[in-house]
Amino acid sequence: MELHDVWFVLIAVLWIGYFFLEGFDFGIGVLTKLLARDRKERRVLINTIGPVWDGNEVWLLSAGGATFAAFPEWYATLFSGFYLPLLLILFCLIVRGVAFEYRVKRTEDRWQTNWEHAIFWTSLLPAFLWGVAFGNIVRGVKIDADMEYVGTLWDLLNPYSLLGGLVTLSLFTFHGAVFAGLKTLGDIRQRARGLALRLGVVTAVLALVFLIWTQKDNGDGASLVAMIVAVLSLVVAIGFTAAGREGWAFGLSGVTIVAAVTMLFLTLFPNVMPSSLNDAWSLTVTNASSTPYTLTIMTWCAGIATPVVLLYQGWTYWVFRKRIGTQHIADAH
C-alpha cells in the first residue's frame, strides 16, 4: 500500500471519528428544542456535552489539516467549489461555540433564549450540510481538466445530496437522543428513549434509500458489506433503545455511523473527488496527493500525536461519565 493510500484511509478515519462524536453533539443541540420542555431541561442536555463538545471538533480540524497537507489538490478544489456551504458550516460552528459560553453570562430571559435558539440552529444546519457535502463528493461534481470546480451552488442542491443531508440530520439527532438517554436521569431520560424510537424509524427509512442509491450507482462487494452492517446496526440500536439498554443502543448507533461513512469512502476510492464531466478529470489519491517526502513526515508526526489525542479525549469521557438530571441543576446560576 502506497503512502497516499494510507493517508486516504487515515482521513476517512478522522471523518468517521468526527461524525461519531460530533454527531451526538449536534443531536443534543437539536434536541434542546425537540426534547427539553423548559430551561432547566435544556441546561441538562447542554451539560451532557459541556465538557466534550470542543474536543469533538478537534477531529474536524485534524481532518481538514490532513487533507490540506496530504492531498492539496483535493483541498483546493473542495474548498473553492464548496465555498459557500463550508463557510456557512464554519460560521455555525463559531456561533455555536460562542453560544455555549455566552448563554450563562447573563440571567435575563431574552439573552438566554436567543443563545438557545442559536445552539439549535447552529447544530441543525451543519448536521444537514455535512450530508449534502459528502453526497456531492460521492456523486461527483463538475471538475474540469485543470482540477477546478466549474459548477454553481445550485448544482450542489441535487436530490441525492439533499437526501444525504436529511440522512445525516436524522441520524445525528437519533444518535443524540440515544446519548441523552444514556447520560440523563428521570423523566427526560424516558422521553429521550421515546423520541429516539420515533427518530430511529424515520432514520432507518431515509438511510436505507440513500445507501441503496449509493450502492447502485457506485458500490462494490466491500461497500455492500458496509451497507448491510450499517442497516443492521441501526435496526438493532432501535431494538436496544426500546428495551432501555442505552449503552448498547449508543454503541450500535455509533457503529451505524462508522459503517455508513466507511461505505461512502469505499465507493469513493481511488477517487477523492470524482468529476461528473469526464472520469479522466477526477481527482484521485495519486494525482491529488503531496510528495512522498511530505507524506512520510506526516506519517511520523501522526504516529506520535494521535495516541496522545486519543488518550486525553478518552480520559475526558471517563471523568464525565456520570448521569445528570434536573435535580443537579441549581434554580439560579
Coordinates of C-alpha atoms in Angstrom, one line a residue:
M1 CA 0.0 0.0 0.0
E2 CA 1.4 3.4 -1.0
L3 CA 1.5 6.3 1.4
H4 CA -1.2 8.2 -0.4
D5 CA -3.5 5.2 0.1
V6 CA -2.6 5.1 3.8
W7 CA -3.5 8.8 4.1
F8 CA -6.8 8.3 2.3
V9 CA -7.6 5.7 5.0
L10 CA -6.4 7.9 7.8
I11 CA -8.5 10.9 6.6
A12 CA -11.5 8.5 6.3
V13 CA -10.9 7.5 10.0
L14 CA -10.7 11.2 11.0
W15 CA -14.1 11.9 9.4
I16 CA -15.6 8.8 10.9
G17 CA -14.4 9.9 14.4
Y18 CA -15.7 13.4 13.8
F19 CA -19.2 12.2 12.7
F20 CA -19.3 9.6 15.6
L21 CA -18.5 12.2 18.2
E22 CA -19.9 15.4 16.8
G23 CA -22.9 13.5 15.6
F24 CA -24.4 13.1 19.1
D25 CA -23.1 16.6 19.8
F26 CA -25.2 18.1 17.0
G27 CA -28.0 15.8 18.0
I28 CA -28.1 17.2 21.5
G29 CA -28.2 20.8 20.1
V30 CA -31.2 19.9 18.0
L31 CA -32.9 18.2 21.0
T32 CA -32.7 21.3 23.1
K33 CA -35.9 22.3 21.2
L34 CA -37.3 18.9 20.4
L35 CA -36.9 17.2 23.7
A36 CA -36.4 19.8 26.5
R37 CA -39.6 21.3 28.0
D38 CA -38.1 24.1 29.9
R39 CA -34.8 25.9 30.5
K40 CA -33.7 23.6 33.3
E41 CA -34.0 20.6 30.9
R42 CA -32.2 22.4 28.2
R43 CA -29.4 23.0 30.7
V44 CA -29.3 19.3 31.5
L45 CA -28.9 18.5 27.8
I46 CA -26.2 21.1 27.2
N47 CA -24.3 19.9 30.3
T48 CA -24.2 16.3 28.9
I49 CA -21.9 17.6 26.2
G50 CA -20.4 20.6 28.0
P51 CA -17.0 19.0 28.9
V52 CA -16.6 17.3 25.4
W53 CA -18.1 19.3 22.6
D54 CA -14.9 21.4 21.9
G55 CA -12.8 18.3 22.0
N56 CA -15.0 16.6 19.4
E57 CA -14.3 19.4 17.0
V58 CA -10.6 18.5 17.1
W59 CA -11.4 15.7 14.7
L60 CA -12.7 18.1 12.1
L61 CA -9.6 20.3 12.4
S62 CA -7.4 17.2 12.1
A63 CA -9.4 16.0 9.0
G64 CA -9.1 19.4 7.3
G65 CA -5.4 19.8 8.2
A66 CA -4.6 16.3 7.0
T67 CA -6.5 16.9 3.7
F68 CA -4.6 20.1 3.2
A69 CA -1.2 18.5 3.7
A70 CA -1.7 15.1 2.2
F71 CA -4.0 16.0 -0.8
P72 CA -3.6 19.7 -1.5
E73 CA -5.4 19.5 -4.9
W74 CA -8.4 17.9 -3.2
Y75 CA -8.4 20.5 -0.5
A76 CA -8.1 23.4 -3.1
T77 CA -10.9 22.1 -5.3
L78 CA -13.2 21.1 -2.4
F79 CA -12.9 24.4 -0.5
S80 CA -13.2 26.5 -3.7
G81 CA -16.1 24.6 -5.1
F82 CA -18.0 24.2 -1.8
Y83 CA -17.0 27.6 -0.6
L84 CA -20.5 28.9 0.5
P85 CA -21.7 25.7 2.2
L86 CA -18.4 25.2 4.0
L87 CA -18.4 28.9 5.0
L88 CA -21.9 28.5 6.4
I89 CA -20.8 25.5 8.4
L90 CA -17.8 27.4 9.8
F91 CA -20.0 30.3 10.7
C92 CA -22.4 27.9 12.5
L93 CA -19.5 26.3 14.4
I94 CA -18.2 29.6 15.6
V95 CA -21.6 30.9 16.7
R96 CA -22.3 27.6 18.4
G97 CA -19.2 27.7 20.4
V98 CA -19.9 31.3 21.5
A99 CA -23.5 30.4 22.4
F100 CA -22.3 27.6 24.7
E101 CA -20.1 30.0 26.5
Y102 CA -22.2 33.2 26.5
R103 CA -25.5 31.7 27.3
V104 CA -24.8 31.7 31.1
K105 CA -23.1 35.1 31.2
R106 CA -26.3 37.0 31.9
T107 CA -29.5 35.9 33.7
E108 CA -32.1 37.8 31.5
D109 CA -34.6 35.5 29.9
R110 CA -34.3 37.1 26.4
W111 CA -30.5 36.8 26.5
Q112 CA -30.5 33.1 27.3
T113 CA -33.4 32.4 24.9
N114 CA -31.6 34.0 22.0
W115 CA -28.4 31.9 22.6
E116 CA -30.5 28.8 23.0
H117 CA -32.1 29.5 19.6
A118 CA -28.5 29.9 18.2
I119 CA -27.5 26.5 19.7
F120 CA -30.5 24.8 18.0
W121 CA -29.9 26.3 14.5
T122 CA -26.2 26.1 14.5
S123 CA -26.5 22.4 15.4
L124 CA -29.2 21.6 12.8
L125 CA -27.6 23.3 9.8
P126 CA -24.2 21.7 10.0
A127 CA -25.8 18.3 10.6
F128 CA -27.7 18.8 7.3
L129 CA -25.0 20.4 5.3
W130 CA -22.3 17.8 6.0
G131 CA -24.6 15.2 4.4
V132 CA -25.2 17.5 1.4
A133 CA -21.4 18.0 1.0
F134 CA -20.5 14.3 1.2
G135 CA -23.3 13.4 -1.0
N136 CA -21.9 15.6 -3.7
I137 CA -18.4 14.3 -3.2
V138 CA -19.5 10.7 -3.7
R139 CA -21.9 11.5 -6.5
G140 CA -19.3 13.6 -8.4
V141 CA -19.2 17.3 -9.3
K142 CA -18.3 19.5 -12.3
I143 CA -14.5 19.4 -12.3
D144 CA -12.6 20.4 -15.4
A145 CA -9.3 19.3 -16.8
D146 CA -7.5 21.9 -14.6
M147 CA -8.9 20.3 -11.4
E148 CA -11.2 23.3 -10.9
Y149 CA -14.8 23.2 -9.9
V150 CA -16.8 24.8 -12.7
G151 CA -20.4 24.2 -11.4
T152 CA -22.6 26.5 -9.4
L153 CA -24.2 26.4 -5.9
W154 CA -27.4 25.1 -7.4
D155 CA -25.6 22.1 -8.8
L156 CA -24.8 21.0 -5.3
L157 CA -28.5 21.0 -4.4
N158 CA -29.5 17.9 -6.2
P159 CA -31.9 15.2 -5.0
Y160 CA -29.1 12.7 -4.0
S161 CA -27.2 15.2 -1.9
L162 CA -30.3 16.7 -0.3
L163 CA -31.3 13.2 0.7
G164 CA -27.8 12.7 2.2
G165 CA -28.4 15.9 4.2
L166 CA -31.7 14.5 5.6
V167 CA -29.9 11.2 6.5
T168 CA -27.1 12.9 8.4
L169 CA -29.6 15.2 10.2
S170 CA -31.9 12.4 11.3
L171 CA -29.1 10.0 12.1
F172 CA -27.2 12.6 14.2
T173 CA -30.4 13.5 16.0
F174 CA -31.2 9.9 16.7
H175 CA -27.6 9.4 17.9
G176 CA -28.0 12.4 20.2
A177 CA -31.3 11.2 21.6
V178 CA -29.8 7.8 22.5
F179 CA -26.8 9.7 24.1
A180 CA -29.3 11.8 26.0
G181 CA -31.0 8.6 27.3
L182 CA -27.6 7.3 28.3
K183 CA -26.5 10.4 30.1
T184 CA -29.6 11.7 31.9
L185 CA -31.9 10.7 34.7
G186 CA -35.6 10.8 35.4
D187 CA -38.4 11.9 33.1
I188 CA -36.1 13.4 30.5
R189 CA -34.4 10.0 30.1
Q190 CA -37.7 8.3 29.5
R191 CA -38.8 10.9 26.9
A192 CA -35.4 10.7 25.2
R193 CA -35.9 7.0 24.8
G194 CA -39.4 7.5 23.2
L195 CA -38.1 10.2 20.9
A196 CA -35.2 8.1 19.9
L197 CA -37.6 5.3 18.9
R198 CA -39.5 7.6 16.6
L199 CA -36.4 9.1 15.1
G200 CA -34.9 5.7 14.6
V201 CA -37.7 4.6 12.4
V202 CA -37.5 7.8 10.2
T203 CA -33.7 7.5 10.1
A204 CA -33.9 3.8 9.0
V205 CA -36.2 4.6 6.1
L206 CA -34.1 7.5 4.9
A207 CA -30.8 5.8 5.4
L208 CA -31.9 2.6 3.6
V209 CA -33.0 4.6 0.5
F210 CA -29.8 6.7 0.5
L211 CA -27.4 3.7 1.0
I212 CA -29.2 1.6 -1.7
W213 CA -29.0 4.5 -4.1
T214 CA -25.2 4.9 -3.3
Q215 CA -24.6 1.1 -3.7
K216 CA -26.5 1.0 -7.0
D217 CA -24.5 3.9 -8.5
N218 CA -21.0 3.4 -7.1
G219 CA -20.9 0.3 -4.9
D220 CA -19.0 -3.0 -5.0
G221 CA -18.7 -6.0 -2.7
A222 CA -16.9 -4.2 0.1
S223 CA -19.4 -1.3 0.2
L224 CA -22.3 -3.7 0.2
V225 CA -20.9 -5.4 3.4
A226 CA -20.6 -1.9 5.0
M227 CA -24.1 -1.0 3.9
I228 CA -25.5 -4.2 5.5
V229 CA -23.6 -3.6 8.7
A230 CA -24.9 0.0 8.9
V231 CA -28.6 -1.0 8.3
L232 CA -28.5 -4.0 10.8
S233 CA -26.7 -1.9 13.4
L234 CA -29.4 0.8 13.2
V235 CA -32.2 -1.7 13.4
V236 CA -30.6 -3.4 16.5
A237 CA -29.9 0.0 18.0
I238 CA -33.6 0.8 17.8
G239 CA -34.4 -2.6 19.5
F240 CA -32.0 -1.9 22.4
T241 CA -33.5 1.6 22.7
A242 CA -36.9 0.0 23.1
A243 CA -35.5 -2.3 25.7
G244 CA -34.0 0.5 27.7
R245 CA -30.4 -0.6 27.1
E246 CA -29.0 2.8 26.3
G247 CA -25.3 1.8 26.4
W248 CA -25.8 -0.9 23.7
A249 CA -28.1 1.4 21.7
F250 CA -25.5 4.2 21.7
G251 CA -22.7 1.9 20.7
L252 CA -24.7 0.5 17.8
S253 CA -25.9 3.9 16.6
G254 CA -22.2 4.7 16.5
V255 CA -21.5 1.6 14.5
T256 CA -24.1 2.7 12.1
I257 CA -22.3 6.0 11.6
V258 CA -18.9 4.2 11.3
A259 CA -20.2 1.7 8.7
A260 CA -22.2 4.3 6.7
V261 CA -19.2 6.7 6.4
T262 CA -16.9 3.7 5.6
M263 CA -19.3 2.8 2.8
L264 CA -19.1 6.3 1.3
F265 CA -15.3 6.2 1.3
L266 CA -15.2 2.7 -0.1
T267 CA -17.4 3.9 -3.0
L268 CA -15.1 6.9 -3.5
F269 CA -11.7 5.2 -3.6
P270 CA -9.4 5.5 -5.5
N271 CA -11.0 8.9 -6.3
V272 CA -11.1 11.6 -3.7
M273 CA -13.4 13.9 -5.8
P274 CA -14.9 12.4 -8.9
S275 CA -15.6 14.6 -12.0
S276 CA -19.1 14.4 -13.4
L277 CA -17.9 15.9 -16.7
N278 CA -15.2 13.3 -17.5
D279 CA -13.8 10.4 -15.5
A280 CA -10.3 11.3 -16.7
W281 CA -10.6 14.7 -14.9
S282 CA -11.4 13.2 -11.5
L283 CA -9.1 13.8 -8.5
T284 CA -7.6 10.6 -7.3
V285 CA -5.3 9.6 -4.5
T286 CA -2.5 9.7 -7.0
N287 CA -2.9 13.0 -8.9
A288 CA -4.2 15.0 -5.8
S289 CA -1.5 13.9 -3.3
S290 CA 1.5 15.5 -1.9
T291 CA 5.1 14.3 -2.5
P292 CA 6.2 11.0 -0.8
Y293 CA 8.6 13.0 1.4
T294 CA 5.7 15.1 2.7
L295 CA 3.6 12.1 3.4
T296 CA 6.5 10.4 5.2
I297 CA 7.0 13.3 7.6
M298 CA 3.2 13.5 8.2
T299 CA 3.1 9.7 9.0
W300 CA 5.8 10.1 11.7
C301 CA 4.0 13.1 13.2
A302 CA 0.6 11.4 13.2
G303 CA 2.1 8.3 14.7
I304 CA 3.4 10.3 17.7
A305 CA 0.5 12.7 18.2
T306 CA -2.6 10.5 17.6
P307 CA -2.2 8.2 20.6
V308 CA -1.8 11.3 22.9
V309 CA -5.0 12.8 21.5
L310 CA -6.9 9.6 21.9
L311 CA -5.7 9.1 25.5
Y312 CA -6.7 12.6 26.7
Q313 CA -10.0 12.6 24.9
G314 CA -10.8 9.1 26.3
W315 CA -9.8 10.3 29.8
T316 CA -12.2 13.2 29.5
Y317 CA -15.2 11.0 28.7
W318 CA -14.3 8.7 31.6
V319 CA -14.1 11.6 34.1
F320 CA -17.5 13.0 33.0
R321 CA -19.2 9.6 32.6
K322 CA -22.0 10.1 35.3
R323 CA -25.6 10.6 34.5
I324 CA -27.2 14.0 35.3
G325 CA -30.8 15.2 35.8
T326 CA -32.7 18.3 36.7
Q327 CA -32.0 17.7 40.4
H328 CA -28.4 18.5 39.7
I329 CA -29.2 21.9 38.2
A330 CA -29.5 24.9 40.5
D331 CA -32.6 27.1 40.2
A332 CA -30.4 30.1 39.7
H333 CA -27.0 30.4 38.2

